[in-house]
PDB file of C-alpha atoms in Angstrom:
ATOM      1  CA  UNK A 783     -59.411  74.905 -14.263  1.00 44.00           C
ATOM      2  CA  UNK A 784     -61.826  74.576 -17.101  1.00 40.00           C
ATOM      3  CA  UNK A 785     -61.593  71.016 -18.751  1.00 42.00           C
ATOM      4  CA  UNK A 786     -62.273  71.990 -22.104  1.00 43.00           C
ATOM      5  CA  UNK A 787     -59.531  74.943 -22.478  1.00 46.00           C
ATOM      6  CA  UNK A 788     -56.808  72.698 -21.006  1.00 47.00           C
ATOM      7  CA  UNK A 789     -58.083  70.220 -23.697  1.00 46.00           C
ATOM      8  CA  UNK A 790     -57.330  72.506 -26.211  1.00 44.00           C
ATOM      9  CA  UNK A 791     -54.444  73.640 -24.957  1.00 49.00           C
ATOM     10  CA  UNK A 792     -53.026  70.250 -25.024  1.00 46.00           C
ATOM     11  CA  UNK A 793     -54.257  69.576 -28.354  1.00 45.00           C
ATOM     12  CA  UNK A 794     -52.471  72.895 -29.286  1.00 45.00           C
ATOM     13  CA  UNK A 795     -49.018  71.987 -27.479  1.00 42.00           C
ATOM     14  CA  UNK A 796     -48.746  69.365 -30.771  1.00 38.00           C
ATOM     15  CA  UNK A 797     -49.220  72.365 -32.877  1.00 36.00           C
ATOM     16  CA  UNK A 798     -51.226  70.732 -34.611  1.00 33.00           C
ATOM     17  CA  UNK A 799     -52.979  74.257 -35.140  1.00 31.00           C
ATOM     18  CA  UNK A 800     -56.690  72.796 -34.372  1.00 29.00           C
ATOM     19  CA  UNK A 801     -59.283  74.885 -31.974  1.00 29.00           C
ATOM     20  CA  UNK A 802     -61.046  73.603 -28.970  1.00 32.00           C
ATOM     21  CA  UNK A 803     -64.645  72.320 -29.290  1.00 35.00           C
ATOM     22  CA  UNK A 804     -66.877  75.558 -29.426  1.00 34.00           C
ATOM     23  CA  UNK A 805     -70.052  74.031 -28.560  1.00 36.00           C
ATOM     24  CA  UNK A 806     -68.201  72.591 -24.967  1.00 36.00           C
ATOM     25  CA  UNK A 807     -69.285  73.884 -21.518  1.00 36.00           C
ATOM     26  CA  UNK A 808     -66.348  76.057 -19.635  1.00 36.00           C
ATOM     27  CA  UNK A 809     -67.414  74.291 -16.142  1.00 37.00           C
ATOM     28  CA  UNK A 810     -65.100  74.548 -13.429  1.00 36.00           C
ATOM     29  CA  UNK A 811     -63.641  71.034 -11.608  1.00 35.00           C
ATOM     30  CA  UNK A 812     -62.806  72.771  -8.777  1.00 32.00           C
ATOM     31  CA  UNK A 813     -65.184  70.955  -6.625  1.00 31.00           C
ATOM     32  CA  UNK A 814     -64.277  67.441  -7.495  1.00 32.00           C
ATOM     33  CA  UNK A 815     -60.296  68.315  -7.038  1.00 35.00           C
ATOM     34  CA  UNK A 816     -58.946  66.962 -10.469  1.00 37.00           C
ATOM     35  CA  UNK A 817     -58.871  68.636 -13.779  1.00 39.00           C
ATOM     36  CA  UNK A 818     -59.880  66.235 -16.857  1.00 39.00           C
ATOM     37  CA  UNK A 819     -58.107  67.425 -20.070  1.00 40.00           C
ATOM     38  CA  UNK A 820     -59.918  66.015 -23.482  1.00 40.00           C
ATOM     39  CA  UNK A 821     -62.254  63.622 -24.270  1.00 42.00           C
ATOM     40  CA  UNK A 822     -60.940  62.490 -27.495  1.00 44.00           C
ATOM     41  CA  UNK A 823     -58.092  59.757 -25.717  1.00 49.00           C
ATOM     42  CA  UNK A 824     -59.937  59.210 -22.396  1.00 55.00           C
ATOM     43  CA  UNK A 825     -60.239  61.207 -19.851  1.00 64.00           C
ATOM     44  CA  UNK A 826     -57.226  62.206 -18.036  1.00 63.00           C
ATOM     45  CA  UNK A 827     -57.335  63.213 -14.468  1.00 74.00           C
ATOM     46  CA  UNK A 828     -55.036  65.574 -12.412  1.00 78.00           C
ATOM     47  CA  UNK A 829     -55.082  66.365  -8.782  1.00 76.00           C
ATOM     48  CA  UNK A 830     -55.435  69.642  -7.685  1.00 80.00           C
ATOM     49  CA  UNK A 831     -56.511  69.807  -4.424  1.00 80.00           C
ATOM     50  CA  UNK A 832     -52.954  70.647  -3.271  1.00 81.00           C
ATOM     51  CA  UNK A 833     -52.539  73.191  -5.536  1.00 87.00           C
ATOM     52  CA  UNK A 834     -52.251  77.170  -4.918  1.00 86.00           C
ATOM     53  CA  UNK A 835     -55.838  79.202  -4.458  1.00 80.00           C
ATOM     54  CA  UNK A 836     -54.955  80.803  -7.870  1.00 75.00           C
ATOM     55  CA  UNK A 837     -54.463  78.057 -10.009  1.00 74.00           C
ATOM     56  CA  UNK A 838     -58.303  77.287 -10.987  1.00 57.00           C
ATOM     57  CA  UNK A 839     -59.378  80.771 -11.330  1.00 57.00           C
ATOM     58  CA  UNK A 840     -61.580  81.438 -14.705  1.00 63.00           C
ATOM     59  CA  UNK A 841     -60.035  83.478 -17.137  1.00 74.00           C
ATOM     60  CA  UNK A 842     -62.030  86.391 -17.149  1.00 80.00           C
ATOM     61  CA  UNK A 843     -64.048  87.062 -20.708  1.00 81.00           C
ATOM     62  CA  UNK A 844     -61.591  87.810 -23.264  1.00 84.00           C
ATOM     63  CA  UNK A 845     -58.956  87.450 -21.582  1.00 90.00           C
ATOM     64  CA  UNK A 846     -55.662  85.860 -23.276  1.00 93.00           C
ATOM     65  CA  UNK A 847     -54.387  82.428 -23.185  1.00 93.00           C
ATOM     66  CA  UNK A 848     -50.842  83.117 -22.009  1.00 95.00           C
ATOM     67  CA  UNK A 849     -48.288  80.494 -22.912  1.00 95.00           C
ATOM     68  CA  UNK A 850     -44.769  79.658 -22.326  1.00 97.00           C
ATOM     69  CA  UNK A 851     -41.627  78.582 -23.784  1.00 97.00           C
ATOM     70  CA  UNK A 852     -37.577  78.399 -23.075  1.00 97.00           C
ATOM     71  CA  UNK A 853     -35.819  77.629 -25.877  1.00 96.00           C
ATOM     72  CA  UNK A 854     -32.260  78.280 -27.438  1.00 97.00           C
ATOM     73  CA  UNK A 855     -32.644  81.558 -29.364  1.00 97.00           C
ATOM     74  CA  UNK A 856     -29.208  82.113 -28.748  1.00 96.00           C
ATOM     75  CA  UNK A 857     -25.504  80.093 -28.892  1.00 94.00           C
ATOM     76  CA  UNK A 858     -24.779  77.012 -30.809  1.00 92.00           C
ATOM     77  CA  UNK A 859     -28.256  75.421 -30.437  1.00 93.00           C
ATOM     78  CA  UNK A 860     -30.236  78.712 -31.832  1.00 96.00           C
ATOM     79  CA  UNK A 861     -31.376  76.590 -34.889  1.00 95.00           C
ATOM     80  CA  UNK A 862     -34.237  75.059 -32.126  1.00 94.00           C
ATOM     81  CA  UNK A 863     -35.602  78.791 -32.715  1.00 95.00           C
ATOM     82  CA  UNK A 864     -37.432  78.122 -35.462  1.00 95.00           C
ATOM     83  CA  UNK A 865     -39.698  75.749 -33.446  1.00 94.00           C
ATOM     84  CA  UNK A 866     -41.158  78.963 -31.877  1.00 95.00           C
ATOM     85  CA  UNK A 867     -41.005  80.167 -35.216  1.00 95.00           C
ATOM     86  CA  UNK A 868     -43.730  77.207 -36.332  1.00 94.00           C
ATOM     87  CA  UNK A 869     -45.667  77.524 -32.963  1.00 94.00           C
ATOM     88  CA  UNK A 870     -46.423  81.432 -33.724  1.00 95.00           C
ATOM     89  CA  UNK A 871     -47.740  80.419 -37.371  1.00 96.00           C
ATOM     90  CA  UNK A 872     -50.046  77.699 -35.689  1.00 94.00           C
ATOM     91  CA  UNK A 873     -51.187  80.041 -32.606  1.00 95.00           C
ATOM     92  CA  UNK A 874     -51.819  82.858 -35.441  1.00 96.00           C
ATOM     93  CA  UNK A 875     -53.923  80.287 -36.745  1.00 95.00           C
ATOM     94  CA  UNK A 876     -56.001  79.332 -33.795  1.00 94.00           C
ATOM     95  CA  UNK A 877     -56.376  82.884 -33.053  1.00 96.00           C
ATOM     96  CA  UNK A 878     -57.528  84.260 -37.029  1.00 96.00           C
ATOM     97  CA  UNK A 879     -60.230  81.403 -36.455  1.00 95.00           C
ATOM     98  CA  UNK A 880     -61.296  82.870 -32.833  1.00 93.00           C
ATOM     99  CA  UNK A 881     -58.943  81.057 -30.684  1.00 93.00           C
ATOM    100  CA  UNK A 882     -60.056  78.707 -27.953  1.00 90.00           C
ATOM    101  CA  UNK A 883     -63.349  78.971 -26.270  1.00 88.00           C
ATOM    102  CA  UNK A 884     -63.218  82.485 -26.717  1.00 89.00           C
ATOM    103  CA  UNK A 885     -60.191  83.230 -25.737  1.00 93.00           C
ATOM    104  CA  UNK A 886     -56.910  84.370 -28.472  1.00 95.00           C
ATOM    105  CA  UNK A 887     -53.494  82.776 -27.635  1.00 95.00           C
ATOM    106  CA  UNK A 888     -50.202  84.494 -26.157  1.00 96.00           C
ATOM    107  CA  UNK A 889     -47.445  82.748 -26.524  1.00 97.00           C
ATOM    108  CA  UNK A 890     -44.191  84.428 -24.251  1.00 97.00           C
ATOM    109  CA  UNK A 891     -41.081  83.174 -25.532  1.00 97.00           C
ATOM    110  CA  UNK A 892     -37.449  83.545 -23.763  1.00 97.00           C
ATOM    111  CA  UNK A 893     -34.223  82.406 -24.922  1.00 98.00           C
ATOM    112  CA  UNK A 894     -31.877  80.149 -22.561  1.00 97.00           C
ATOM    113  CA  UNK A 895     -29.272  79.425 -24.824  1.00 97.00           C
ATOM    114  CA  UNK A 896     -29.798  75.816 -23.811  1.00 95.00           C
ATOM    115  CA  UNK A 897     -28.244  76.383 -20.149  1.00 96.00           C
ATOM    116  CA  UNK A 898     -30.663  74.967 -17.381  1.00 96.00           C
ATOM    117  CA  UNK A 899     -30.302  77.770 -14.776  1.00 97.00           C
ATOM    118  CA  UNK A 900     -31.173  80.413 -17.492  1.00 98.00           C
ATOM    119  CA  UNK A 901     -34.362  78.024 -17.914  1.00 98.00           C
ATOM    120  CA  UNK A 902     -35.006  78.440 -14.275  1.00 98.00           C
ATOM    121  CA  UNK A 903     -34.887  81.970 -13.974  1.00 98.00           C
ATOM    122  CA  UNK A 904     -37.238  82.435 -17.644  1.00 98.00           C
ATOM    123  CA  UNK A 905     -40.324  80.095 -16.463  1.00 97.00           C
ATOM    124  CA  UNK A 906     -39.784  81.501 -12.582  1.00 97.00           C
ATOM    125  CA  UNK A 907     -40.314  85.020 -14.398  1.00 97.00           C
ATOM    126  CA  UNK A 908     -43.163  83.674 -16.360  1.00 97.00           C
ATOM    127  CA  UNK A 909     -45.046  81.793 -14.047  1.00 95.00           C
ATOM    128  CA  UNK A 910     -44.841  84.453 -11.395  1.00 94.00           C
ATOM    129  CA  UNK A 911     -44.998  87.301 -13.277  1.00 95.00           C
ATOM    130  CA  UNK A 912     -46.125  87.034 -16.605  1.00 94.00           C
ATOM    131  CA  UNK A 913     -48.869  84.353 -14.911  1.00 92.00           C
ATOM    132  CA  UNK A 914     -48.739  81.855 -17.796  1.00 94.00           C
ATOM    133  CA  UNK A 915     -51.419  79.234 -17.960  1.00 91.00           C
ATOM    134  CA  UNK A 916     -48.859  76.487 -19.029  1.00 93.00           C
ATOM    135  CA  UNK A 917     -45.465  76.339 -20.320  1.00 96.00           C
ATOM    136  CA  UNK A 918     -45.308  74.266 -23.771  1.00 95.00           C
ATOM    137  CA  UNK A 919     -42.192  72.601 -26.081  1.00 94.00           C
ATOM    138  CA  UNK A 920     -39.564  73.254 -23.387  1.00 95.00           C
ATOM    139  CA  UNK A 921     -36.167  72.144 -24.708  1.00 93.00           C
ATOM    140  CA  UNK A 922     -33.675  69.935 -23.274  1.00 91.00           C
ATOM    141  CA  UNK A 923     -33.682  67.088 -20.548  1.00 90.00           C
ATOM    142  CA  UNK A 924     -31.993  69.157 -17.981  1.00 91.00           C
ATOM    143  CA  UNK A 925     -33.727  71.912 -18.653  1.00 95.00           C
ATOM    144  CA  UNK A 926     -37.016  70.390 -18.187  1.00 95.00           C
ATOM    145  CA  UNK A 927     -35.500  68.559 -14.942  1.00 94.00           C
ATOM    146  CA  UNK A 928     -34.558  71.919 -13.566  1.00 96.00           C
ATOM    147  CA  UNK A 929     -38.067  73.490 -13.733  1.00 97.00           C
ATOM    148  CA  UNK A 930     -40.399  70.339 -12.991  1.00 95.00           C
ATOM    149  CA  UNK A 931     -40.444  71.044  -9.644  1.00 95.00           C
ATOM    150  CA  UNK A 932     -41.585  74.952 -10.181  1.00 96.00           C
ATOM    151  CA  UNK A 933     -44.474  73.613 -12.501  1.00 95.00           C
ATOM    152  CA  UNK A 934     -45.571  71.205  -9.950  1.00 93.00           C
ATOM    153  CA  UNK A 935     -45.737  73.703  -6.807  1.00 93.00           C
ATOM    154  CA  UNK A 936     -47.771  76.126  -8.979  1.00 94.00           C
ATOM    155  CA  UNK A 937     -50.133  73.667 -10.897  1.00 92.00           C
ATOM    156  CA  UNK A 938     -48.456  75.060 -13.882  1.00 93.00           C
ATOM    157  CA  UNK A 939     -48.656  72.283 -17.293  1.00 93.00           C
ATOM    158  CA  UNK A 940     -45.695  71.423 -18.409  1.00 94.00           C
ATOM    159  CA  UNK A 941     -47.004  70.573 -21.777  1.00 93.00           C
ATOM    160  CA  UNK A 942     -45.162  68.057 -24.835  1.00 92.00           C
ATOM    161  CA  UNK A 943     -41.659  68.908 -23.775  1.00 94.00           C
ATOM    162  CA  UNK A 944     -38.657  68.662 -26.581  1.00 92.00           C
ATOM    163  CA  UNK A 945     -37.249  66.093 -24.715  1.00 90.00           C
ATOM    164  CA  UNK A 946     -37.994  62.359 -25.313  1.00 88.00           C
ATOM    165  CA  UNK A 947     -35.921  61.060 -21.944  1.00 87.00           C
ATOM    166  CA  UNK A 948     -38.257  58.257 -20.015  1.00 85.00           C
ATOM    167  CA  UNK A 949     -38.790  60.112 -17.122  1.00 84.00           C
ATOM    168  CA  UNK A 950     -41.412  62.641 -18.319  1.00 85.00           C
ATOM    169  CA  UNK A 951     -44.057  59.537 -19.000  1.00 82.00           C
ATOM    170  CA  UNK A 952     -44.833  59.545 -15.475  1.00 85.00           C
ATOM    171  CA  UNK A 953     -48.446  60.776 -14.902  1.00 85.00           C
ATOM    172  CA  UNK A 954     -48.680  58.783 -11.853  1.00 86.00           C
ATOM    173  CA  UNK A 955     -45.713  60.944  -9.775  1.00 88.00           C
ATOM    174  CA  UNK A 956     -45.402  63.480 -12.226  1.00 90.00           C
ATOM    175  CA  UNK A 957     -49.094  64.718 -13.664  1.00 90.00           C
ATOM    176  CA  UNK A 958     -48.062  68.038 -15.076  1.00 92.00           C
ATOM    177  CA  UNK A 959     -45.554  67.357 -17.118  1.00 93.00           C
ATOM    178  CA  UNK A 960     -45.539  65.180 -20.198  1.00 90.00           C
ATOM    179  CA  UNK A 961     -43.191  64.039 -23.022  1.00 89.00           C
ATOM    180  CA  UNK A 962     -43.585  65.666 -26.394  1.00 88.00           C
ATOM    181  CA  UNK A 963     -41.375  62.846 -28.309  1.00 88.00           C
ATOM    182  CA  UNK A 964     -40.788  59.425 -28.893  1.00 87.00           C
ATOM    183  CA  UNK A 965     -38.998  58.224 -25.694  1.00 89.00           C
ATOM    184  CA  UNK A 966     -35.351  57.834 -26.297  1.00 90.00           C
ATOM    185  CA  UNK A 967     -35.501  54.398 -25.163  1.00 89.00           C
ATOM    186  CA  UNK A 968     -38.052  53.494 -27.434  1.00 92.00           C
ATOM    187  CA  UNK A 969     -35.945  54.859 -30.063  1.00 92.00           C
ATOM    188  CA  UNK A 970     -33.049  52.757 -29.178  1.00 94.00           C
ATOM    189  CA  UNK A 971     -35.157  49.502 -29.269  1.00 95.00           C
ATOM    190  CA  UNK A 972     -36.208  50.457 -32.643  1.00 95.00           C
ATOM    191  CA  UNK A 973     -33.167  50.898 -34.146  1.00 94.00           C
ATOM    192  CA  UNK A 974     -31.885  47.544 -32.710  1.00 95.00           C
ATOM    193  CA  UNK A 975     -34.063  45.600 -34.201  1.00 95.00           C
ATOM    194  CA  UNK A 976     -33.897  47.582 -37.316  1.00 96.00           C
ATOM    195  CA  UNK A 977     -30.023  46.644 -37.788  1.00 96.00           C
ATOM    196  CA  UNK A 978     -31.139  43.167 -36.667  1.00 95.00           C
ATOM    197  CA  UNK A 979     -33.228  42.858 -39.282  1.00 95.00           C
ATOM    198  CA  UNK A 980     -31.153  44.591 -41.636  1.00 95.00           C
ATOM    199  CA  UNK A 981     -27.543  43.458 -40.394  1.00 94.00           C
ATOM    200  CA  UNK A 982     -28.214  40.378 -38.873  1.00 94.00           C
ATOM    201  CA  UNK A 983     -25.120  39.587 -36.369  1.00 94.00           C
ATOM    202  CA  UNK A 984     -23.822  42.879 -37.206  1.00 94.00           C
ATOM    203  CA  UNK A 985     -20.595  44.951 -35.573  1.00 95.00           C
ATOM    204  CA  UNK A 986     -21.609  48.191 -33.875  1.00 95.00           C
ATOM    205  CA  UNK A 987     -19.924  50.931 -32.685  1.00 94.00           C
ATOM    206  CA  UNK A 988     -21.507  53.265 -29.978  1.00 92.00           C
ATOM    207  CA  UNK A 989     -20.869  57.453 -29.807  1.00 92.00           C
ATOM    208  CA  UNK A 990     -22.810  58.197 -26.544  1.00 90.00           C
ATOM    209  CA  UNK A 991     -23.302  61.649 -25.374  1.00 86.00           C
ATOM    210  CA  UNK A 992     -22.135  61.755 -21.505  1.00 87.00           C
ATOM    211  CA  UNK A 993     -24.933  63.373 -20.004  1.00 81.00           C
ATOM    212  CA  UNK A 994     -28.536  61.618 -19.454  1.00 80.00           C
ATOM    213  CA  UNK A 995     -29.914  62.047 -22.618  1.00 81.00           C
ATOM    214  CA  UNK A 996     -26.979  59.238 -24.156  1.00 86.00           C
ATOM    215  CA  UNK A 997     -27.031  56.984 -21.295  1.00 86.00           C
ATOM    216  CA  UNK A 998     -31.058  56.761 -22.074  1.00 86.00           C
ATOM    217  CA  UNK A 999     -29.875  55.422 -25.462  1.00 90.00           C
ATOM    218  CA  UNK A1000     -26.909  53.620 -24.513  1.00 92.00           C
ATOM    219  CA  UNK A1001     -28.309  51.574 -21.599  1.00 91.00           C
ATOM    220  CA  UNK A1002     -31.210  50.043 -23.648  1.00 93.00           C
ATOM    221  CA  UNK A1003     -29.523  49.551 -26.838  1.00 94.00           C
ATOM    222  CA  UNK A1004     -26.616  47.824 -24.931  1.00 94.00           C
ATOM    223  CA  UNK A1005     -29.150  45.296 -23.504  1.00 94.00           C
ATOM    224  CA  UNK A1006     -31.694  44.967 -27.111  1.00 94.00           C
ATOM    225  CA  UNK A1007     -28.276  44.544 -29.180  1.00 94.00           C
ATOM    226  CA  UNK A1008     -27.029  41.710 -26.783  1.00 93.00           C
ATOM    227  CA  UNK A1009     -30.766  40.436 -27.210  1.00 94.00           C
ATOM    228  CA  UNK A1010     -30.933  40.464 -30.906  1.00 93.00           C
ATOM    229  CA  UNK A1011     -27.719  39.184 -31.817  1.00 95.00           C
ATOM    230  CA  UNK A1012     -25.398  42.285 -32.298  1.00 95.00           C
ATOM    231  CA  UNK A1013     -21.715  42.684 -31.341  1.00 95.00           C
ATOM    232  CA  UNK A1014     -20.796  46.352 -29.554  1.00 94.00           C
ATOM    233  CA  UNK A1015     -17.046  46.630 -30.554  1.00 94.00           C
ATOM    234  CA  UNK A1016     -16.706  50.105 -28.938  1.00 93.00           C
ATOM    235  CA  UNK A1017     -18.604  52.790 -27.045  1.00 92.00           C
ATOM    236  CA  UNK A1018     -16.594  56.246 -26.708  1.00 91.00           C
ATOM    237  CA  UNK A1019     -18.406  58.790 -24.962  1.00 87.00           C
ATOM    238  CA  UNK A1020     -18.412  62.831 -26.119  1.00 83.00           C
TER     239      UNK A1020
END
């Protein structure tokens, strides 16, 4: 893989709508084994020497950038729609002002309805047939669970996921996937020291969503809370 497109690409996957360096060098890392994305924060190394023969080829001049992304466009979560909505203004963006290192974004979009084994079957499809260089913004901590492993067989990124559950900051086991928000556990030790400071000694009552994404919350707010003074009265889960 070239280190300046994934770079870009990750740069991109904030849609922060800002093109790759056009005076960088597209050299290949194949030789060394890892893949170094960006200069900007450090470099950032991947192993690849157990990846597929397919994984590092070029893209061949002019050819598209093809990314990925499940997503409720569908059911009672269809509102998250409009995040593909902003990512196609931003990519239109990139692409008006000559896309990245040459080469003009695709961005494939599916809809899951927010149900994990739809999730599988839309980035199996894309990966293996629609050959997507990385998936981006996928939705949902089971979601992303489900198709980790998929990602990881294929040297497929996994890029800034719309999940903030802890497990996805783990470049260590887990290179090709990372977080795309605020970790939820992070959150929860924010907002207990918030109502510390705020509510000193304060009463609080605890509506935990019984799945992962709750418990994330629940079991480090439970332990800041008893830390910073605060009383849990009740916890219901829903």
């Amino acid at each position: 893989m070239k280190k300046t497109l994934l770079g870009s690409l990750l740069a991109l996957a904030l849609v922060a709508g800002a093109c790759g360096d056009s005076n960088s060098n597209d050299d290949d890392d194949g030789a060394t084994g890892t893949t170094t994305a960006g200069q900007s924060g450090g470099d950032f190394a991947v192993p690849t020497t157990g990846c597929p023969a397919d994984a590092s080829t070029k893209l061949a001049a002019g050819a598209p950038i093809k990314l990925g992304i499940s997503l409720p466009q569908s059911g009672q979560l269809a509102a998250f729609d409009a995040i593909r909505q902003g990512m196609n203004i931003s990519i239109k963006k990139v692409n008006d002002a000559g896309g990245v290192d040459g080469h003009k974004i695709e961005l494939i979009a599916k809809d899951d309805a927010y149900e994990a084994a739809r999730t599988v079957v839309n980035l199996t499809e894309m990966i293996d047939k629609d050959k997507i260089f990385a998936s981006v913004g996928i939705i949902g901590t089971p979601n992303v669970a489900a198709t980790r492993q998929k990602h990881e067989q294929t040297c497929t990124p996994q890029l800034n996921v719309n999940t903030g559950f802890p497990a996805w900051g783990d470049p260590k086991n887990h290179p090709w996937t990372t977080g795309g928000l605020l970790a939820y556990n992070t959150e929860a030790l924010i907002w207990a020291d918030y109502i510390k400071e705020q509510k000193p000694g304060a009463k609080v009552a605890q509506l935990i969503f019984n799945n992962d994404f709750g418990k994330a919350y629940q079991e480090t707010f439970t332990d800041a809370a008893k830390k910073n003074g605060l009383e849990i009265v009740e916890t219901r889960l829903h």
